[in-house]
Short mmCIF file of C-alpha atoms and ligand atoms in Angstrom, two decimals:
data_model
loop_
_atom_site.label_atom_id
_atom_site.label_comp_id
_atom_site.label_asym_id
_atom_site.label_seq_id
_atom_site.Cartn_x
_atom_site.Cartn_y
_atom_site.Cartn_z
CA MET P 1 -104.22 13.28 30.60
CA SER P 2 -106.19 13.32 33.85
CA ASP P 3 -109.99 12.93 34.00
CA GLY P 4 -110.20 16.48 35.29
CA ASP P 5 -109.31 17.76 31.82
CA LEU P 6 -112.19 16.00 30.10
CA ASN P 7 -114.85 18.32 28.68
CA ARG P 8 -117.63 16.35 27.03
CA GLY P 9 -119.29 18.24 24.21
CA LEU P 10 -116.69 21.05 24.46
CA GLU P 11 -119.16 23.03 26.60
CA GLY P 12 -117.71 26.34 27.67
CA ILE P 13 -114.55 25.92 25.56
CA ARG P 14 -113.62 28.72 23.14
CA VAL P 15 -111.84 27.44 20.04
CA ALA P 16 -112.11 30.36 17.60
CA GLU P 17 -112.30 34.13 17.38
CA THR P 18 -115.05 35.38 15.13
CA ARG P 19 -116.47 38.65 13.86
CA LEU P 20 -119.56 36.92 12.49
CA SER P 21 -122.07 36.59 15.34
CA ASP P 22 -122.41 36.87 19.10
CA ILE P 23 -125.00 35.32 21.42
CA ASP P 24 -125.93 36.54 24.91
CA GLY P 25 -128.02 33.69 26.25
CA GLU P 26 -128.93 35.43 29.53
CA ALA P 27 -130.06 38.70 27.94
CA GLY P 28 -131.57 36.98 24.90
CA GLU P 29 -129.55 38.98 22.38
CA LEU P 30 -128.07 37.95 19.05
CA THR P 31 -125.72 40.15 17.03
CA ILE P 32 -124.92 39.28 13.42
CA GLY P 33 -122.09 41.14 11.68
CA GLY P 34 -122.45 43.89 14.29
CA TYR P 35 -126.23 44.32 13.84
CA PRO P 36 -128.94 43.21 16.26
CA VAL P 37 -130.66 40.27 14.57
CA GLY P 38 -133.96 42.15 14.16
CA GLU P 39 -132.28 45.12 12.48
CA LEU P 40 -130.58 42.86 9.94
CA ALA P 41 -133.50 40.50 9.38
CA ARG P 42 -136.02 43.27 8.68
CA ASN P 43 -133.87 45.32 6.34
CA ALA P 44 -131.44 43.12 4.43
CA THR P 45 -131.79 41.02 1.35
CA TYR P 46 -130.15 37.61 1.82
CA GLU P 47 -127.39 38.67 -0.58
CA GLU P 48 -126.61 41.68 1.65
CA SER P 49 -126.43 39.45 4.73
CA VAL P 50 -123.93 37.14 3.03
CA PHE P 51 -121.86 40.10 1.80
CA LEU P 52 -121.87 41.48 5.34
CA LEU P 53 -120.56 38.20 6.75
CA TYR P 54 -117.88 37.90 4.06
CA ASN P 55 -116.69 41.52 4.27
CA ASP P 56 -117.66 42.77 7.75
CA ARG P 57 -119.53 45.71 6.20
CA LEU P 58 -122.57 46.33 4.03
CA PRO P 59 -122.06 46.60 0.25
CA SER P 60 -122.48 49.80 -1.76
CA ALA P 61 -125.23 49.64 -4.41
CA ASP P 62 -122.68 48.72 -7.12
CA GLU P 63 -121.00 46.10 -4.96
CA LEU P 64 -124.37 44.57 -4.14
CA ASP P 65 -125.27 44.41 -7.82
CA GLU P 66 -121.99 42.70 -8.60
CA PHE P 67 -122.32 40.25 -5.69
CA ARG P 68 -125.92 39.41 -6.63
CA THR P 69 -124.85 38.69 -10.21
CA ALA P 70 -121.92 36.57 -9.04
CA LEU P 71 -124.30 34.44 -6.94
CA ALA P 72 -127.08 34.28 -9.55
CA GLU P 73 -124.83 33.06 -12.35
CA HIS P 74 -124.00 29.88 -10.43
CA ARG P 75 -127.54 28.70 -9.72
CA GLU P 76 -127.70 25.97 -12.34
CA ILE P 77 -126.90 22.38 -11.53
CA GLY P 78 -125.78 19.73 -14.01
CA ASP P 79 -127.21 16.39 -15.14
CA GLU P 80 -125.21 14.42 -12.54
CA ALA P 81 -126.84 16.32 -9.68
CA ARG P 82 -130.29 16.12 -11.27
CA ALA P 83 -129.94 12.33 -11.62
CA VAL P 84 -129.00 11.99 -7.94
CA LEU P 85 -131.95 14.16 -6.90
CA ARG P 86 -134.42 12.28 -9.10
CA ARG P 87 -133.31 9.00 -7.53
CA ALA P 88 -133.51 10.45 -4.00
CA ALA P 89 -137.04 11.72 -4.73
CA GLU P 90 -138.19 8.43 -6.27
CA GLU P 91 -136.95 6.56 -3.21
CA GLU P 92 -138.51 9.20 -0.92
CA LYS P 93 -135.23 9.85 0.86
CA PRO P 94 -135.36 12.75 3.35
CA ALA P 95 -134.75 16.18 1.83
CA MET P 96 -131.58 16.68 3.91
CA ASP P 97 -130.07 13.50 2.43
CA ALA P 98 -130.94 14.76 -1.04
CA LEU P 99 -129.29 18.10 -0.25
CA ARG P 100 -126.12 16.41 1.01
CA MET P 101 -125.84 14.19 -2.06
CA GLY P 102 -126.91 16.92 -4.46
CA ALA P 103 -124.41 19.40 -3.01
CA ALA P 104 -121.58 16.94 -3.54
CA ALA P 105 -122.68 16.12 -7.10
CA ALA P 106 -123.45 19.72 -8.10
CA ASN P 107 -120.00 20.88 -7.12
CA LEU P 108 -117.91 18.48 -9.16
CA GLY P 109 -114.87 20.35 -10.36
CA THR P 110 -114.58 22.77 -7.44
CA GLY P 111 -111.47 22.66 -5.29
CA ALA P 112 -109.46 24.57 -2.75
CA GLU P 113 -107.89 27.02 -5.27
CA ASP P 114 -110.43 29.85 -4.89
CA PRO P 115 -112.29 29.39 -1.59
CA GLU P 116 -114.51 32.46 -2.00
CA ALA P 117 -115.63 31.42 -5.49
CA ASP P 118 -116.45 27.95 -4.10
CA ALA P 119 -118.33 29.57 -1.23
CA ARG P 120 -120.48 31.65 -3.61
CA ARG P 121 -121.17 28.63 -5.77
CA VAL P 122 -122.28 26.44 -2.91
CA ILE P 123 -124.66 29.15 -1.63
CA ALA P 124 -126.05 29.63 -5.13
CA VAL P 125 -126.84 25.96 -5.79
CA PHE P 126 -128.48 25.01 -2.48
CA PRO P 127 -131.96 26.38 -3.39
CA THR P 128 -131.79 24.78 -6.84
CA ILE P 129 -130.93 21.40 -5.32
CA VAL P 130 -133.78 21.55 -2.80
CA ALA P 131 -136.34 22.79 -5.32
CA THR P 132 -135.29 20.23 -7.95
CA TYR P 133 -135.62 17.40 -5.42
CA TRP P 134 -139.04 18.67 -4.34
CA ARG P 135 -140.35 19.01 -7.90
CA TYR P 136 -139.35 15.39 -8.58
CA ARG P 137 -140.97 14.31 -5.29
CA GLU P 138 -144.21 15.94 -6.42
CA GLY P 139 -144.00 14.31 -9.87
CA ASP P 140 -143.27 17.66 -11.59
CA ASP P 141 -140.43 18.74 -13.86
CA PRO P 142 -137.76 20.90 -12.23
CA VAL P 143 -137.98 24.64 -12.89
CA GLU P 144 -134.83 26.32 -14.23
CA PRO P 145 -133.49 29.10 -11.96
CA ARG P 146 -133.99 32.71 -13.01
CA ALA P 147 -130.99 35.00 -12.66
CA ASP P 148 -133.16 38.15 -12.58
CA LEU P 149 -134.83 37.17 -9.27
CA ARG P 150 -133.14 37.67 -5.94
CA HIS P 151 -132.04 34.62 -3.94
CA ALA P 152 -135.21 34.19 -1.84
CA ALA P 153 -137.60 34.95 -4.71
CA ASN P 154 -135.84 32.55 -7.06
CA TYR P 155 -136.05 29.79 -4.45
CA LEU P 156 -139.83 30.16 -4.13
CA TYR P 157 -140.14 30.45 -7.91
CA MET P 158 -138.26 27.17 -8.45
CA LEU P 159 -140.42 25.42 -5.84
CA THR P 160 -143.78 26.46 -7.31
CA GLY P 161 -143.04 27.42 -10.93
CA GLU P 162 -144.78 30.74 -10.29
CA GLU P 163 -143.33 34.14 -9.55
CA PRO P 164 -143.97 34.63 -5.81
CA ASP P 165 -145.60 37.73 -4.36
CA GLU P 166 -143.46 40.19 -2.44
CA ALA P 167 -145.01 39.29 0.96
CA ALA P 168 -143.92 35.66 0.60
CA VAL P 169 -140.45 36.69 -0.60
CA ARG P 170 -140.03 39.03 2.38
CA GLY P 171 -141.20 36.26 4.73
CA VAL P 172 -138.61 33.82 3.39
CA GLU P 173 -135.92 36.49 3.27
CA THR P 174 -136.54 37.51 6.87
CA TYR P 175 -136.19 33.86 7.86
CA LEU P 176 -132.97 33.43 5.83
CA ASN P 177 -131.44 36.54 7.45
CA THR P 178 -132.52 35.51 10.95
CA VAL P 179 -130.88 32.09 11.02
CA ILE P 180 -127.84 32.79 8.81
CA ASP P 181 -125.38 32.55 11.71
CA HIS P 182 -125.51 31.61 15.37
CA GLY P 183 -122.14 31.37 17.08
CA LEU P 184 -120.17 28.16 17.05
CA ASN P 185 -123.09 25.75 16.78
CA ALA P 186 -122.39 22.11 15.86
CA SER P 187 -122.66 22.44 12.06
CA THR P 188 -120.58 25.64 11.99
CA PHE P 189 -117.93 23.97 14.11
CA THR P 190 -117.96 21.09 11.61
CA ALA P 191 -117.41 23.49 8.72
CA ARG P 192 -114.48 25.16 10.49
CA THR P 193 -112.95 21.79 11.40
CA VAL P 194 -113.09 20.59 7.78
CA VAL P 195 -111.29 23.63 6.34
CA SER P 196 -108.81 23.66 9.22
CA THR P 197 -107.24 20.64 7.51
CA GLU P 198 -106.90 22.85 4.40
CA SER P 199 -109.68 20.89 2.76
CA ASP P 200 -112.14 22.90 0.62
CA VAL P 201 -115.24 24.98 1.32
CA VAL P 202 -117.61 22.67 -0.58
CA SER P 203 -116.50 19.73 1.58
CA ALA P 204 -117.03 21.92 4.65
CA ALA P 205 -120.60 22.82 3.61
CA THR P 206 -121.46 19.22 2.71
CA ALA P 207 -120.23 17.94 6.08
CA ALA P 208 -122.18 20.72 7.81
CA VAL P 209 -125.41 19.61 6.09
CA GLY P 210 -124.93 16.19 7.67
CA THR P 211 -124.46 17.80 11.07
CA LEU P 212 -127.49 20.08 10.78
CA LYS P 213 -129.75 17.14 9.92
CA GLY P 214 -129.82 15.75 13.48
CA PRO P 215 -132.89 16.38 15.64
CA LEU P 216 -130.77 18.05 18.34
CA HIS P 217 -129.76 20.71 15.83
CA GLY P 218 -131.90 21.53 12.78
CA GLY P 219 -134.43 18.73 12.64
CA ALA P 220 -137.20 20.15 14.86
CA PRO P 221 -139.47 22.60 12.97
CA GLY P 222 -141.56 19.92 11.20
CA PRO P 223 -142.78 18.47 14.53
CA VAL P 224 -143.54 22.03 15.72
CA LEU P 225 -145.98 22.44 12.84
CA ASP P 226 -147.63 19.10 13.63
CA MET P 227 -148.09 20.30 17.21
CA LEU P 228 -149.52 23.68 16.14
CA ASN P 229 -152.03 21.96 13.89
CA ALA P 230 -152.95 19.54 16.67
CA VAL P 231 -153.54 22.44 19.08
CA HIS P 232 -155.71 24.20 16.50
CA GLU P 233 -157.83 21.08 16.06
CA HIS P 234 -157.93 20.34 19.79
CA GLY P 235 -159.50 23.76 20.40
CA ASP P 236 -158.40 24.00 24.05
CA PRO P 237 -154.70 25.01 24.24
CA GLU P 238 -154.57 24.72 28.04
CA GLY P 239 -156.03 21.24 27.99
CA TYR P 240 -153.65 20.21 25.21
CA VAL P 241 -150.58 21.47 27.10
CA ARG P 242 -151.67 19.81 30.33
CA GLU P 243 -152.20 16.46 28.58
CA LYS P 244 -148.77 16.60 26.91
CA LEU P 245 -146.83 17.59 30.02
CA GLU P 246 -148.67 15.07 32.19
CA ALA P 247 -147.74 12.38 29.64
CA GLY P 248 -144.06 13.42 30.06
CA GLU P 249 -143.83 14.81 26.51
CA ARG P 250 -141.90 17.91 25.47
CA LEU P 251 -143.55 20.90 23.90
CA MET P 252 -141.95 21.46 20.53
CA GLY P 253 -140.54 24.95 19.95
CA PHE P 254 -139.71 25.61 23.61
CA GLY P 255 -136.45 25.39 25.55
CA HIS P 256 -132.89 26.05 24.41
CA ARG P 257 -129.38 25.05 25.44
CA VAL P 258 -128.04 28.63 25.44
CA TYR P 259 -131.02 30.97 25.85
CA ARG P 260 -132.58 31.31 29.28
CA VAL P 261 -135.14 33.81 28.00
CA ARG P 262 -137.19 34.01 24.79
CA ASP P 263 -134.93 33.32 21.82
CA PRO P 264 -134.49 36.72 20.10
CA ARG P 265 -135.04 35.04 16.75
CA ALA P 266 -138.52 33.99 17.91
CA ALA P 267 -139.42 37.69 18.29
CA VAL P 268 -138.19 38.52 14.77
CA LEU P 269 -139.97 35.58 13.18
CA SER P 270 -143.14 36.19 15.17
CA ASP P 271 -143.32 39.78 13.85
CA ALA P 272 -142.66 38.57 10.31
CA ALA P 273 -145.30 35.83 10.58
CA SER P 274 -147.81 38.25 12.07
CA GLU P 275 -147.26 40.68 9.19
CA PHE P 276 -147.56 37.90 6.65
CA TYR P 277 -150.79 36.42 8.06
CA ASP P 278 -152.29 39.93 8.44
CA GLU P 279 -151.59 40.75 4.83
CA ALA P 280 -152.95 37.39 3.72
CA GLY P 281 -156.14 38.14 5.70
CA ASP P 282 -155.71 34.88 7.59
CA THR P 283 -155.36 36.01 11.21
CA ASP P 284 -157.17 33.08 12.85
CA PHE P 285 -154.32 30.57 12.72
CA PHE P 286 -151.73 33.13 13.81
CA GLU P 287 -153.83 34.35 16.75
CA SER P 288 -154.27 30.78 17.95
CA ILE P 289 -150.49 30.30 17.73
CA GLU P 290 -149.86 33.41 19.84
CA ALA P 291 -152.44 32.32 22.41
CA PHE P 292 -150.84 28.89 22.52
CA GLU P 293 -147.37 30.38 23.11
CA GLU P 294 -148.64 32.26 26.17
CA VAL P 295 -150.36 29.21 27.62
CA ALA P 296 -147.33 26.99 26.92
CA VAL P 297 -144.77 29.35 28.51
CA ASP P 298 -146.92 29.68 31.67
CA ALA P 299 -147.43 25.92 31.85
CA LEU P 300 -143.71 25.22 31.38
CA ALA P 301 -142.84 27.66 34.19
CA GLU P 302 -145.17 25.71 36.47
CA HIS P 303 -143.97 22.34 35.17
CA LYS P 304 -140.21 23.07 35.50
CA PRO P 305 -139.82 25.95 37.97
CA GLY P 306 -136.37 27.56 37.76
CA ARG P 307 -135.52 26.01 34.40
CA ASP P 308 -136.60 29.10 32.34
CA LEU P 309 -138.13 27.30 29.39
CA ASP P 310 -139.18 29.85 26.79
CA THR P 311 -140.00 30.02 23.09
CA ASN P 312 -137.20 29.03 20.69
CA VAL P 313 -136.57 29.86 17.02
CA GLU P 314 -138.37 26.78 15.71
CA PHE P 315 -141.78 27.81 17.05
CA TYR P 316 -142.31 30.75 14.71
CA THR P 317 -140.16 29.23 11.96
CA ALA P 318 -142.88 26.65 11.50
CA ALA P 319 -145.62 29.31 11.48
CA LEU P 320 -143.80 31.55 9.02
CA LEU P 321 -142.55 28.93 6.57
CA ASP P 322 -145.91 27.17 6.52
CA GLY P 323 -147.62 30.51 5.86
CA VAL P 324 -145.45 31.37 2.87
CA GLY P 325 -146.05 27.93 1.38
CA VAL P 326 -142.83 26.00 2.09
CA PRO P 327 -143.72 22.31 2.58
CA LYS P 328 -142.90 21.03 6.05
CA GLU P 329 -140.64 18.30 4.60
CA LEU P 330 -138.33 21.12 3.43
CA PHE P 331 -138.10 23.12 6.69
CA THR P 332 -134.66 21.79 7.66
CA THR P 333 -133.31 22.26 4.14
CA CYS P 334 -134.52 25.89 4.32
CA PHE P 335 -132.43 26.23 7.45
CA ALA P 336 -129.44 24.91 5.45
CA ILE P 337 -130.17 27.28 2.54
CA SER P 338 -129.73 30.13 5.02
CA ARG P 339 -127.00 28.75 7.28
CA VAL P 340 -124.71 27.89 4.35
CA GLY P 341 -124.00 31.66 4.34
CA GLY P 342 -122.71 31.35 7.91
CA TRP P 343 -120.88 28.06 7.28
CA THR P 344 -118.97 29.44 4.32
CA ALA P 345 -118.21 32.74 6.10
CA HIS P 346 -116.81 30.79 9.06
CA ALA P 347 -114.80 28.57 6.69
CA LEU P 348 -113.28 31.66 5.04
CA GLU P 349 -112.60 33.23 8.44
CA GLN P 350 -110.91 30.03 9.60
CA LEU P 351 -108.76 29.87 6.46
CA ASP P 352 -107.69 33.48 6.99
CA ASP P 353 -105.96 32.61 10.25
CA ASN P 354 -105.89 28.85 10.27
CA ARG P 355 -104.82 26.51 13.01
CA LEU P 356 -105.60 22.80 12.58
CA ILE P 357 -108.50 21.92 14.90
CA ARG P 358 -107.34 18.81 16.65
CA PRO P 359 -108.57 18.26 20.22
CA LEU P 360 -107.61 15.33 22.44
CA SER P 361 -109.56 12.41 23.82
CA SER P 362 -109.13 10.68 27.17
CA TYR P 363 -108.31 7.04 26.48
CA VAL P 364 -110.34 4.70 28.72
CA GLY P 365 -109.33 1.38 27.06
CA ASP P 366 -106.69 -1.20 28.00
CA HIS P 367 -102.97 -1.08 27.36
CA ASP P 368 -100.41 -3.78 26.64
CA ARG P 369 -102.77 -6.53 25.45
CA SER P 370 -100.98 -9.47 23.80
CA TRP P 371 -102.27 -10.85 20.52
CA THR P 372 -104.32 -14.11 20.38
CA PRO P 373 -104.32 -15.90 16.97
CA VAL P 374 -107.82 -16.17 15.44
CA ASP P 375 -108.13 -19.98 15.87
CA GLU P 376 -107.41 -19.64 19.59
CA ARG P 377 -110.13 -17.02 20.35
N1 LIG V 401 -141.07 20.79 26.99
C1 LIG V 401 -141.15 20.21 28.21
N2 LIG V 401 -140.09 20.05 29.03
C2 LIG V 401 -138.91 20.47 28.57
C3 LIG V 401 -138.75 21.08 27.33
C4 LIG V 401 -139.89 21.24 26.52
N3 LIG V 401 -139.81 21.81 25.32
N4 LIG V 401 -137.46 21.41 27.14
C5 LIG V 401 -136.81 21.01 28.25
N5 LIG V 401 -137.68 20.43 29.11
C6 LIG V 401 -137.36 19.89 30.41
C7 LIG V 401 -136.69 18.55 30.24
O1 LIG V 401 -137.62 17.49 30.25
C8 LIG V 401 -135.77 18.49 31.43
O2 LIG V 401 -136.48 18.03 32.52
P1 LIG V 401 -135.79 16.97 33.53
O3 LIG V 401 -134.64 17.74 34.14
O4 LIG V 401 -136.90 16.65 34.50
O5 LIG V 401 -135.36 15.82 32.69
C9 LIG V 401 -135.39 19.94 31.67
O6 LIG V 401 -136.41 20.73 31.05
C10 LIG V 401 -134.04 20.31 31.05
O7 LIG V 401 -134.02 19.85 29.68
P2 LIG V 401 -132.69 19.48 28.89
O8 LIG V 401 -132.99 18.40 27.90
O9 LIG V 401 -131.55 19.28 29.83
O10 LIG V 401 -132.43 20.82 28.14
P3 LIG V 401 -131.38 21.01 26.96
O11 LIG V 401 -130.79 22.35 27.17
O12 LIG V 401 -130.47 19.87 26.81
O13 LIG V 401 -132.37 20.95 25.72
C11 LIG V 401 -133.73 21.39 23.89
C12 LIG V 401 -132.66 21.94 24.85
C13 LIG V 401 -134.02 22.45 22.84
C14 LIG V 401 -133.21 20.13 23.16
C15 LIG V 401 -135.02 21.06 24.69
O14 LIG V 401 -135.47 22.22 25.35
C16 LIG V 401 -136.11 20.43 23.83
O15 LIG V 401 -136.12 19.21 23.63
N6 LIG V 401 -137.07 21.27 23.28
C17 LIG V 401 -138.12 20.74 22.46
C18 LIG V 401 -137.62 20.49 21.04
C19 LIG V 401 -137.31 21.78 20.30
O16 LIG V 401 -138.06 22.75 20.33
N7 LIG V 401 -136.18 21.78 19.58
C20 LIG V 401 -135.74 22.92 18.82
C21 LIG V 401 -134.53 23.53 19.45
S1 LIG V 401 -134.07 25.06 18.71
#
């Protein structure tokens, strides 16, 4: 193969057809299951979003009821998974490592026989795994899941042990709907690659967790919150931005590989966060965040003219999740709790019309070496 064929990072290469989501990076538009992201995020429950991805249409009331029950009845995890999570918490392993190990342990006994049943199960157990780990980390007993609560509400309930108010549930649900799918990102590609070998959906989701963990993918919202708090304390957003950029640092929550305008998910999450902080009567923090966004975007335009650095999804993720009470150590696992809907939908789509994903590499090593025995090296 000639060097001309090499495409590092597969940029610009299309390897799958999908009905799940579509990104227009120039226009700043994201379509999920045919709906503009804002339309879906504002109106759907998480269960409806997953049904939409699995079936390419919204469920009727009866179908939704049935789907909700099918998800809710798989929320419990066994002793093996709890033991793994307790150990991970005691050793203060990162939450994403706990999720990866817990997901593998919680799904003992699943296989490739019924991919959709496996997909539902893996979605159902993710919040239980994360909440169980967090309860152990905080020195509390885990809280058993409640089948009568919807996905987002049950997650918050298991984290705190208290039934959450509707504003917090809507905040989390809007977030889960907003980030459920996003084209062929690295973790979604991983999931499709795993099932393309006719492996199973649980293996695909577990491998995708490992991919999402990296700071170039899902690992950024925690540092965004640190930055927002630092700006708040600093008191002078313009001064703060100037100092950071002059020191050659990046502003967290800005810039994107695909979007050249404001990430459409930032708009959805900003509205949701604004609503939440308004209702909570705590507008100060949110107003300072909005003011900071304006200052930062202007400063970035001056700092990197022509590069079009704008607000990305992580900026308002941090504001929203912090507002509804999700600890910052769990931000990336929250991303996984949502995106597992997309991963599993992509895995099912891949299985429907499978072709083994098997690209090529350009060999740059030697040929025809002759062997030297170990005592002669
Ligand atoms: N703050 C300051 N400068 C930034 C920046 C930011 N947030 N994002 C990009 N830049 C600058 C880079 O320093 C680079 O400048 P250079 O050409 O002088 O080296 C230029 O813009 C291009 O950046 P590049 O790293 O090539 O962009 P990318 O498309 O590979 O990176 C991100 C995309 C998201 C990784 C990048 O914008 C970033 O690091 N953002 C901050 C972290 C973040 O918010 N991550 C969450 C992503 S959803």
